[in-house]
Amino acid sequence: MELLPRLDPEEIQRLDRAHVFHSWSAQDLIDPPVVVSARGSRFTDDSGREYLDFASQLVNVNLGHQHPELVEAIAEAAGRMATMAPGFAVETRSQAAAMIADKAPGDLDSVFFTNGGADANEHAIRMARLHTGRHKVLAAYRSYHGGTAAAMALTGEPRRWGSEPSVSGVVHHFGPYPYRSPFHSESESQECERALAHLREVIAVEGPQHVAAIVLETIVGTNGVLVPPDGYLAGVREICDEHGIVMIADEVMAGFGRAGEWFAVDRWCVTPDLITFAKGVNSGYVPLGGVIVSAAIRETFGQRPYPGGLTYQGHPLACASAVASMRIFERDDIVGRARTLGADVIGPGLREIAQRHPSVGDVRGLGVMWAVELVRDRETREPLVPFNAHGAQAAPMAEVAAACKKSGLWPMVAGNRVHVVPPLTTSPDEVREGLAILDEALAVADAHTA
């Protein structure tokens, strides 16, 4: 009996349409492509068309598709121990936790494993609330923290709306966004100063004695690749210390090399109390996430049980993939490679593209995490498509995406932006190939400019 029968593409598509309920989608209005193979920075559909993956799928395939050593490590681990409940000490779980703790800043030395980023954020705010005895949690607008209840409540963009009313106690505030400053700032330093003043004011009116945590994406991901101005994270750290508030850095997207550091907070030499991670820890080969916990918060639960857990917490195969991934990172200097790729290839390439296209309003990013913000008018900064555009309103961005795909580039499109987030192992020549396709596709956006 063949336990894993191979299906032809037509059967794959038929079964998908009949039985798979897709996320974030109107089920009758989508037609998912059938992918038949993937390797490195490319994948191939059932028609034989090959795409250069400039999205890293969901910005998680940091080591690329089908990395042979990573696949081999998972297979080897399955032969040793396919699964074991989280209450036991097992080899790969212990190894993964020790390696992650070693990479984390400061005294963040314990790891609570989860199945992904959303539940990591769920547990982080639960830890913060129990540690402080407070209930309120501050999170930014223009943020995404996951699709589960509390993580969705933290989220500061339209995907939250369909889940409301939701978990209580979450208060939203504006973070820094120099290109579209909510504070009418004229420089990054002014944006930093005013964003921190705004945060202080929100805490004051909410009552600092009631605020358990401030949760922020170190670099805002899906909502724009918003790199914080120098001094902002240090300012948040100072505010948290002043009021006994737990600082939670959501590094689900920015961590594990994506921003050219093991953790993006390292760029600004800031140590939060909790770091949440997932995605790049093992390139998504097996579901894995977690919370890296400071000594003080770990001590809170030294003699007091932590009220939370998951059946697949620290799954041996997932942890094996994390161990193998981090060893590859170390051997091949993937973090340094990502930093160089951003500084020497992606950043300069995008800035050259911006000079040629009136539709490019802003280019920003670090490492292998960049965004090209498209506008109708550079002077007014009117977005190419309105906020939360759907249907006909979103057509210009859909046209740009279609032009990319027609030429063999799979882009990440979010709002009025094209994000440039290929695997960290993508070669400079492959990046240049992708940028050349994007350069050509932006002529479509230029046609919509004033």
Short mmCIF file of C-alpha atoms in Angstrom, two decimals:
data_model
loop_
_atom_site.label_atom_id
_atom_site.label_comp_id
_atom_site.label_asym_id
_atom_site.label_seq_id
_atom_site.Cartn_x
_atom_site.Cartn_y
_atom_site.Cartn_z
CA MET A 1 0.00 0.00 0.00
CA GLU A 2 1.36 3.39 -0.99
CA LEU A 3 0.94 5.56 2.10
CA LEU A 4 1.72 8.86 0.33
CA PRO A 5 0.21 8.52 -3.14
CA ARG A 6 1.24 11.16 -5.66
CA LEU A 7 -1.59 13.21 -7.21
CA ASP A 8 -1.61 14.89 -10.58
CA PRO A 9 -2.08 18.70 -10.58
CA GLU A 10 -5.72 18.50 -11.69
CA GLU A 11 -6.58 16.24 -8.75
CA ILE A 12 -4.67 18.48 -6.33
CA GLN A 13 -6.68 21.48 -7.50
CA ARG A 14 -9.99 19.60 -7.44
CA LEU A 15 -9.47 18.40 -3.87
CA ASP A 16 -8.32 21.85 -2.78
CA ARG A 17 -11.41 23.55 -4.15
CA ALA A 18 -13.69 20.87 -2.69
CA HIS A 19 -12.22 20.56 0.79
CA VAL A 20 -9.65 23.22 1.79
CA PHE A 21 -10.99 26.28 3.62
CA HIS A 22 -8.42 29.02 2.96
CA SER A 23 -7.42 31.77 5.38
CA TRP A 24 -8.12 35.48 4.79
CA SER A 25 -10.13 34.65 1.65
CA ALA A 26 -13.61 34.62 0.18
CA GLN A 27 -13.65 30.95 -0.71
CA ASP A 28 -15.47 31.25 -4.04
CA LEU A 29 -13.32 34.12 -5.31
CA ILE A 30 -9.89 32.50 -5.16
CA ASP A 31 -8.02 30.13 -7.44
CA PRO A 32 -4.88 28.96 -5.61
CA PRO A 33 -1.95 28.11 -7.89
CA VAL A 34 -0.78 24.50 -7.76
CA VAL A 35 2.88 24.33 -6.76
CA VAL A 36 4.67 21.13 -7.75
CA SER A 37 8.27 21.78 -6.66
CA ALA A 38 10.53 24.27 -4.90
CA ARG A 39 14.25 24.63 -4.35
CA GLY A 40 16.45 27.44 -3.16
CA SER A 41 14.84 30.79 -3.96
CA ARG A 42 12.46 29.43 -6.61
CA PHE A 43 9.30 27.38 -6.93
CA THR A 44 7.45 25.92 -9.92
CA ASP A 45 3.74 25.68 -10.67
CA ASP A 46 1.85 22.93 -12.50
CA SER A 47 2.27 24.68 -15.87
CA GLY A 48 6.05 24.53 -15.52
CA ARG A 49 6.40 28.26 -14.84
CA GLU A 50 9.21 29.00 -12.40
CA TYR A 51 9.02 31.92 -9.97
CA LEU A 52 11.75 33.72 -8.07
CA ASP A 53 10.29 33.89 -4.57
CA PHE A 54 10.63 37.51 -3.46
CA ALA A 55 8.14 36.89 -0.63
CA SER A 56 9.87 33.95 1.09
CA GLN A 57 6.30 32.58 1.08
CA LEU A 58 5.10 34.40 4.23
CA VAL A 59 8.49 35.97 4.98
CA ASN A 60 9.55 32.79 6.73
CA VAL A 61 11.62 30.67 4.33
CA ASN A 62 14.86 32.33 5.44
CA LEU A 63 17.09 29.44 4.33
CA GLY A 64 15.20 28.95 1.09
CA HIS A 65 13.15 26.02 -0.14
CA GLN A 66 14.21 22.41 0.38
CA HIS A 67 17.58 23.16 1.93
CA PRO A 68 19.07 19.66 1.63
CA GLU A 69 20.80 19.62 5.01
CA LEU A 70 17.73 20.92 6.81
CA VAL A 71 15.52 18.30 5.16
CA GLU A 72 18.05 15.60 6.04
CA ALA A 73 18.18 16.73 9.67
CA ILE A 74 14.39 16.49 10.01
CA ALA A 75 14.39 13.00 8.49
CA GLU A 76 17.21 11.92 10.82
CA ALA A 77 15.37 13.31 13.85
CA ALA A 78 12.18 11.49 12.84
CA GLY A 79 14.14 8.26 12.84
CA ARG A 80 15.38 8.94 16.37
CA MET A 81 12.19 10.22 18.02
CA ALA A 82 9.14 11.36 16.05
CA THR A 83 7.29 12.93 18.99
CA MET A 84 7.27 13.23 22.76
CA ALA A 85 5.04 15.18 25.16
CA PRO A 86 6.36 18.54 26.37
CA GLY A 87 6.69 17.37 29.98
CA PHE A 88 9.79 15.33 29.17
CA ALA A 89 13.35 16.50 28.58
CA VAL A 90 14.42 15.45 25.09
CA GLU A 91 17.59 16.05 23.11
CA THR A 92 16.45 18.37 20.34
CA ARG A 93 14.22 20.46 22.61
CA SER A 94 17.04 21.05 25.09
CA GLN A 95 19.49 21.84 22.30
CA ALA A 96 17.16 24.27 20.56
CA ALA A 97 16.30 26.14 23.77
CA ALA A 98 19.97 26.49 24.73
CA MET A 99 20.96 27.74 21.28
CA ILE A 100 18.12 30.27 21.09
CA ALA A 101 18.89 31.55 24.60
CA ASP A 102 22.54 31.91 23.61
CA LYS A 103 21.58 34.17 20.69
CA ALA A 104 19.15 36.29 22.71
CA PRO A 105 20.30 39.55 24.32
CA GLY A 106 20.79 40.21 28.02
CA ASP A 107 19.37 37.78 30.56
CA LEU A 108 16.72 36.29 28.28
CA ASP A 109 17.74 32.73 29.02
CA SER A 110 14.59 30.56 29.01
CA VAL A 111 12.42 29.51 26.06
CA PHE A 112 8.71 28.71 26.16
CA PHE A 113 8.03 26.91 22.88
CA THR A 114 4.82 27.35 20.90
CA ASN A 115 3.54 26.22 17.51
CA GLY A 116 3.91 29.62 15.83
CA GLY A 117 4.04 33.38 16.23
CA ALA A 118 0.42 34.06 17.14
CA ASP A 119 0.38 31.75 20.14
CA ALA A 120 3.82 33.06 21.13
CA ASN A 121 2.29 36.52 21.44
CA GLU A 122 -0.70 35.08 23.31
CA HIS A 123 1.60 33.56 25.92
CA ALA A 124 3.85 36.60 26.11
CA ILE A 125 1.01 38.88 27.19
CA ARG A 126 -0.29 36.21 29.60
CA MET A 127 3.16 36.06 31.20
CA ALA A 128 3.32 39.85 31.41
CA ARG A 129 -0.11 40.12 33.02
CA LEU A 130 0.65 37.46 35.60
CA HIS A 131 4.12 38.86 36.28
CA THR A 132 2.88 42.41 36.89
CA GLY A 133 -0.61 41.72 38.23
CA ARG A 134 -1.90 44.26 35.72
CA HIS A 135 -4.30 43.87 32.79
CA LYS A 136 -3.83 46.53 30.12
CA VAL A 137 -1.54 45.97 27.14
CA LEU A 138 -0.44 48.67 24.69
CA ALA A 139 0.06 47.81 21.04
CA ALA A 140 0.60 49.95 17.96
CA TYR A 141 -1.63 50.76 15.05
CA ARG A 142 -0.13 49.50 11.79
CA SER A 143 0.83 46.21 13.38
CA TYR A 144 0.04 42.52 12.98
CA HIS A 145 0.58 40.03 15.81
CA GLY A 146 -1.32 36.92 14.68
CA GLY A 147 -4.71 35.38 14.03
CA THR A 148 -5.65 33.99 17.48
CA ALA A 149 -7.85 35.87 19.92
CA ALA A 150 -5.40 37.94 21.99
CA ALA A 151 -2.91 38.29 19.13
CA MET A 152 -5.68 39.59 16.90
CA ALA A 153 -6.74 42.05 19.61
CA LEU A 154 -3.15 43.37 19.66
CA THR A 155 -3.18 43.78 15.88
CA GLY A 156 -3.60 47.39 14.78
CA GLU A 157 -4.97 47.01 11.25
CA PRO A 158 -8.15 45.95 9.43
CA ARG A 159 -7.68 42.21 9.89
CA ARG A 160 -8.67 42.80 13.51
CA TRP A 161 -12.09 44.23 12.70
CA GLY A 162 -13.87 40.96 11.96
CA SER A 163 -12.86 39.57 15.37
CA GLU A 164 -14.26 42.40 17.46
CA PRO A 165 -15.34 42.59 20.22
CA SER A 166 -12.41 40.58 21.44
CA VAL A 167 -9.99 40.23 24.35
CA SER A 168 -10.29 43.15 26.76
CA GLY A 169 -7.56 45.44 27.97
CA VAL A 170 -5.74 46.20 24.70
CA VAL A 171 -5.08 49.89 23.99
CA HIS A 172 -3.70 51.04 20.64
CA HIS A 173 -1.33 53.94 20.03
CA PHE A 174 0.61 55.31 17.06
CA GLY A 175 4.18 54.23 16.50
CA PRO A 176 6.74 56.11 14.38
CA TYR A 177 6.25 56.25 10.61
CA PRO A 178 8.46 59.08 9.28
CA TYR A 179 7.15 58.95 5.69
CA ARG A 180 3.52 59.36 6.82
CA SER A 181 4.05 60.87 10.24
CA PRO A 182 0.95 60.89 12.45
CA PHE A 183 2.79 63.56 14.45
CA HIS A 184 3.50 65.93 11.51
CA SER A 185 7.23 65.51 12.06
CA GLU A 186 9.82 66.91 9.71
CA SER A 187 12.72 64.57 10.54
CA GLU A 188 13.34 61.11 11.93
CA SER A 189 14.67 62.53 15.20
CA GLN A 190 11.55 64.65 15.59
CA GLU A 191 9.39 61.62 14.77
CA CYS A 192 11.14 59.63 17.48
CA GLU A 193 10.71 62.39 20.05
CA ARG A 194 7.03 62.93 19.25
CA ALA A 195 6.18 59.21 19.08
CA LEU A 196 7.68 58.66 22.52
CA ALA A 197 5.83 61.70 23.90
CA HIS A 198 2.59 60.29 22.47
CA LEU A 199 3.28 56.91 24.06
CA ARG A 200 3.91 58.56 27.43
CA GLU A 201 0.65 60.46 27.15
CA VAL A 202 -1.33 57.30 26.34
CA ILE A 203 0.19 55.54 29.35
CA ALA A 204 -0.62 58.51 31.56
CA VAL A 205 -4.29 58.60 30.61
CA GLU A 206 -4.62 54.80 30.84
CA GLY A 207 -2.90 54.70 34.24
CA PRO A 208 0.64 53.31 34.26
CA GLN A 209 -0.19 51.23 37.33
CA HIS A 210 -2.68 49.31 35.16
CA VAL A 211 -0.39 48.68 32.16
CA ALA A 212 1.19 45.23 32.08
CA ALA A 213 3.05 45.40 28.77
CA ILE A 214 3.93 47.30 25.65
CA VAL A 215 4.01 44.97 22.62
CA LEU A 216 5.71 46.11 19.43
CA GLU A 217 7.10 44.62 16.27
CA THR A 218 10.76 45.60 16.43
CA ILE A 219 10.46 46.37 12.71
CA VAL A 220 6.84 46.55 11.58
CA GLY A 221 6.38 43.80 9.00
CA THR A 222 3.29 43.37 6.86
CA ASN A 223 2.13 46.91 7.57
CA GLY A 224 5.04 48.58 5.86
CA VAL A 225 8.54 47.51 6.95
CA LEU A 226 8.64 50.48 9.30
CA VAL A 227 12.16 50.68 10.69
CA PRO A 228 12.10 52.56 14.01
CA PRO A 229 14.12 55.78 14.18
CA ASP A 230 17.31 55.56 16.22
CA GLY A 231 16.45 56.11 19.86
CA TYR A 232 12.85 54.92 19.70
CA LEU A 233 13.34 51.43 21.10
CA ALA A 234 15.67 52.76 23.79
CA GLY A 235 12.97 55.29 24.67
CA VAL A 236 10.34 52.57 24.97
CA ARG A 237 12.72 50.59 27.18
CA GLU A 238 13.16 53.65 29.42
CA ILE A 239 9.40 54.16 29.70
CA CYS A 240 8.87 50.51 30.60
CA ASP A 241 11.58 50.64 33.27
CA GLU A 242 10.13 53.83 34.71
CA HIS A 243 6.67 52.31 35.21
CA GLY A 244 7.42 48.62 35.76
CA ILE A 245 5.93 47.69 32.38
CA VAL A 246 7.02 44.57 30.51
CA MET A 247 8.55 45.29 27.08
CA ILE A 248 7.63 42.61 24.53
CA ALA A 249 9.46 42.59 21.19
CA ASP A 250 7.56 40.71 18.49
CA GLU A 251 10.40 39.37 16.33
CA VAL A 252 8.30 36.76 14.54
CA MET A 253 9.16 38.30 11.16
CA ALA A 254 12.26 40.39 11.88
CA GLY A 255 14.18 37.81 13.91
CA PHE A 256 16.69 35.15 12.88
CA GLY A 257 18.63 37.12 10.33
CA ARG A 258 15.85 38.82 8.41
CA ALA A 259 16.97 42.28 9.54
CA GLY A 260 20.68 41.45 9.36
CA GLU A 261 20.92 40.54 13.06
CA TRP A 262 20.04 37.44 15.05
CA PHE A 263 17.33 39.61 16.58
CA ALA A 264 16.46 43.04 15.22
CA VAL A 265 16.68 44.60 18.71
CA ASP A 266 20.43 43.91 18.59
CA ARG A 267 20.86 46.68 16.03
CA TRP A 268 19.82 49.21 18.66
CA CYS A 269 21.40 47.38 21.65
CA VAL A 270 18.05 47.16 23.46
CA THR A 271 17.05 44.21 25.63
CA PRO A 272 13.29 43.64 26.01
CA ASP A 273 11.79 41.50 28.78
CA LEU A 274 10.23 39.03 26.34
CA ILE A 275 10.97 38.24 22.69
CA THR A 276 8.49 36.30 20.56
CA PHE A 277 9.78 34.38 17.55
CA ALA A 278 8.74 31.90 14.84
CA LYS A 279 9.14 31.93 11.03
CA GLY A 280 12.89 32.23 10.43
CA VAL A 281 13.92 30.06 13.41
CA ASN A 282 13.60 27.04 11.10
CA SER A 283 12.32 28.56 7.84
CA GLY A 284 8.86 27.16 8.53
CA TYR A 285 9.86 23.60 7.62
CA VAL A 286 7.99 22.38 10.74
CA PRO A 287 5.66 24.65 12.77
CA LEU A 288 7.58 26.28 15.64
CA GLY A 289 7.53 29.49 17.63
CA GLY A 290 8.21 30.62 21.14
CA VAL A 291 8.80 33.23 23.82
CA ILE A 292 12.29 33.98 25.12
CA VAL A 293 11.90 34.87 28.78
CA SER A 294 13.95 37.16 31.03
CA ALA A 295 15.30 35.97 34.35
CA ALA A 296 12.87 38.15 36.33
CA ILE A 297 9.79 36.78 34.57
CA ARG A 298 11.10 33.22 34.75
CA GLU A 299 11.53 33.73 38.50
CA THR A 300 7.84 34.70 38.83
CA PHE A 301 7.03 31.14 37.85
CA GLY A 302 9.83 29.49 39.81
CA GLN A 303 7.52 28.31 42.60
CA ARG A 304 4.21 29.18 40.96
CA PRO A 305 2.90 27.13 38.03
CA TYR A 306 2.60 28.91 34.72
CA PRO A 307 -1.00 28.33 33.55
CA GLY A 308 -0.46 27.46 29.90
CA GLY A 309 0.88 24.86 27.52
CA LEU A 310 0.42 23.12 24.19
CA THR A 311 0.34 19.46 23.13
CA TYR A 312 2.97 20.06 20.45
CA GLN A 313 5.07 22.48 22.49
CA GLY A 314 8.73 22.04 21.66
CA HIS A 315 7.94 19.24 19.22
CA PRO A 316 11.11 17.14 18.73
CA LEU A 317 11.02 17.41 14.93
CA ALA A 318 10.41 21.16 15.01
CA CYS A 319 13.22 21.64 17.50
CA ALA A 320 15.53 19.46 15.43
CA SER A 321 14.89 21.70 12.44
CA ALA A 322 15.68 24.75 14.57
CA VAL A 323 18.96 23.26 15.77
CA ALA A 324 20.00 22.34 12.23
CA SER A 325 18.91 25.75 10.94
CA MET A 326 20.93 27.67 13.55
CA ARG A 327 23.98 25.52 12.85
CA ILE A 328 23.68 26.36 9.16
CA PHE A 329 23.28 30.03 10.08
CA GLU A 330 26.48 29.91 12.12
CA ARG A 331 28.56 27.95 9.61
CA ASP A 332 27.51 29.99 6.58
CA ASP A 333 27.29 33.37 8.36
CA ILE A 334 23.72 33.81 7.14
CA VAL A 335 23.20 36.83 9.40
CA GLY A 336 26.23 38.63 7.98
CA ARG A 337 25.21 37.61 4.48
CA ALA A 338 21.75 39.12 5.00
CA ARG A 339 23.24 42.35 6.31
CA THR A 340 25.55 42.62 3.30
CA LEU A 341 22.84 41.70 0.80
CA GLY A 342 20.69 44.55 2.10
CA ALA A 343 23.47 47.12 2.30
CA ASP A 344 25.23 46.32 -0.97
CA VAL A 345 22.53 44.97 -3.28
CA ILE A 346 18.90 45.44 -2.25
CA GLY A 347 19.11 48.95 -0.79
CA PRO A 348 21.19 50.49 -3.59
CA GLY A 349 19.16 48.63 -6.22
CA LEU A 350 15.84 49.89 -4.89
CA ARG A 351 17.11 53.44 -4.59
CA GLU A 352 18.17 53.36 -8.24
CA ILE A 353 14.73 52.04 -9.18
CA ALA A 354 13.11 54.88 -7.21
CA GLN A 355 14.94 57.45 -9.33
CA ARG A 356 13.40 56.01 -12.48
CA HIS A 357 9.78 55.70 -11.33
CA PRO A 358 7.50 58.58 -10.26
CA SER A 359 5.26 55.98 -8.57
CA VAL A 360 7.91 55.22 -5.93
CA GLY A 361 7.35 57.44 -2.94
CA ASP A 362 9.64 55.79 -0.41
CA VAL A 363 12.14 52.93 -0.10
CA ARG A 364 13.07 51.62 3.35
CA GLY A 365 14.42 48.54 5.04
CA LEU A 366 17.30 46.64 6.62
CA GLY A 367 18.94 43.33 5.85
CA VAL A 368 16.62 41.35 3.59
CA MET A 369 13.48 43.17 4.74
CA TRP A 370 12.51 46.08 2.45
CA ALA A 371 9.43 47.90 1.20
CA VAL A 372 8.75 50.04 -1.86
CA GLU A 373 5.85 52.39 -1.11
CA LEU A 374 3.92 53.39 -4.23
CA VAL A 375 2.11 56.69 -4.68
CA ARG A 376 0.03 58.55 -7.22
CA ASP A 377 1.80 61.81 -6.49
CA ARG A 378 5.20 62.21 -4.87
CA GLU A 379 4.43 65.74 -3.71
CA THR A 380 1.17 64.94 -1.90
CA ARG A 381 2.22 61.34 -1.11
CA GLU A 382 -1.26 60.12 -2.08
CA PRO A 383 -1.07 56.30 -1.93
CA LEU A 384 -1.35 54.39 -5.20
CA VAL A 385 -4.38 52.65 -3.67
CA PRO A 386 -6.47 53.79 -0.68
CA PHE A 387 -6.04 52.34 2.80
CA ASN A 388 -7.63 48.87 3.04
CA ALA A 389 -8.47 48.89 -0.68
CA HIS A 390 -10.45 46.01 -2.18
CA GLY A 391 -11.80 45.15 -5.61
CA ALA A 392 -11.53 47.88 -8.22
CA GLN A 393 -9.84 50.25 -5.76
CA ALA A 394 -6.95 47.80 -5.37
CA ALA A 395 -6.59 47.23 -9.12
CA PRO A 396 -3.34 49.22 -9.61
CA MET A 397 -1.48 47.07 -7.09
CA ALA A 398 -3.01 43.92 -8.56
CA GLU A 399 -1.69 45.03 -11.95
CA VAL A 400 1.82 45.48 -10.56
CA ALA A 401 1.69 42.02 -8.96
CA ALA A 402 0.43 40.47 -12.20
CA ALA A 403 3.23 42.12 -14.19
CA CYS A 404 5.80 40.67 -11.78
CA LYS A 405 4.32 37.18 -11.96
CA LYS A 406 4.13 37.28 -15.76
CA SER A 407 7.91 37.76 -15.81
CA GLY A 408 8.61 35.05 -13.24
CA LEU A 409 8.79 37.03 -10.00
CA TRP A 410 6.53 36.18 -7.06
CA PRO A 411 6.12 39.46 -5.13
CA MET A 412 4.76 40.26 -1.71
CA VAL A 413 2.15 42.98 -2.13
CA ALA A 414 0.58 44.63 0.94
CA GLY A 415 -1.52 47.77 0.74
CA ASN A 416 0.24 50.26 -1.52
CA ARG A 417 3.61 48.54 -1.12
CA VAL A 418 5.74 45.88 -2.71
CA HIS A 419 7.88 44.20 -0.07
CA VAL A 420 11.24 42.80 -1.10
CA VAL A 421 11.82 39.87 1.24
CA PRO A 422 13.49 36.94 -0.58
CA PRO A 423 15.20 34.09 1.29
CA LEU A 424 18.40 35.16 3.03
CA THR A 425 20.27 32.61 0.91
CA THR A 426 19.28 34.29 -2.36
CA SER A 427 22.37 35.13 -4.38
CA PRO A 428 23.21 38.73 -5.33
CA ASP A 429 22.65 37.83 -8.99
CA GLU A 430 19.21 36.41 -8.20
CA VAL A 431 18.33 39.55 -6.26
CA ARG A 432 19.41 41.69 -9.21
CA GLU A 433 17.29 39.50 -11.49
CA GLY A 434 14.27 40.08 -9.28
CA LEU A 435 14.89 43.81 -8.99
CA ALA A 436 15.11 44.06 -12.79
CA ILE A 437 11.68 42.43 -13.10
CA LEU A 438 10.26 44.74 -10.43
CA ASP A 439 11.81 47.72 -12.21
CA GLU A 440 9.98 46.77 -15.39
CA ALA A 441 6.70 46.03 -13.59
CA LEU A 442 6.64 49.46 -11.94
CA ALA A 443 5.91 51.00 -15.31
CA VAL A 444 2.38 49.75 -14.63
CA ALA A 445 2.27 51.81 -11.43
CA ASP A 446 3.72 54.85 -13.19
CA ALA A 447 0.73 54.87 -15.52
CA HIS A 448 -1.47 55.71 -12.50
CA THR A 449 0.60 58.69 -11.34
CA ALA A 450 -0.40 62.31 -11.67
#
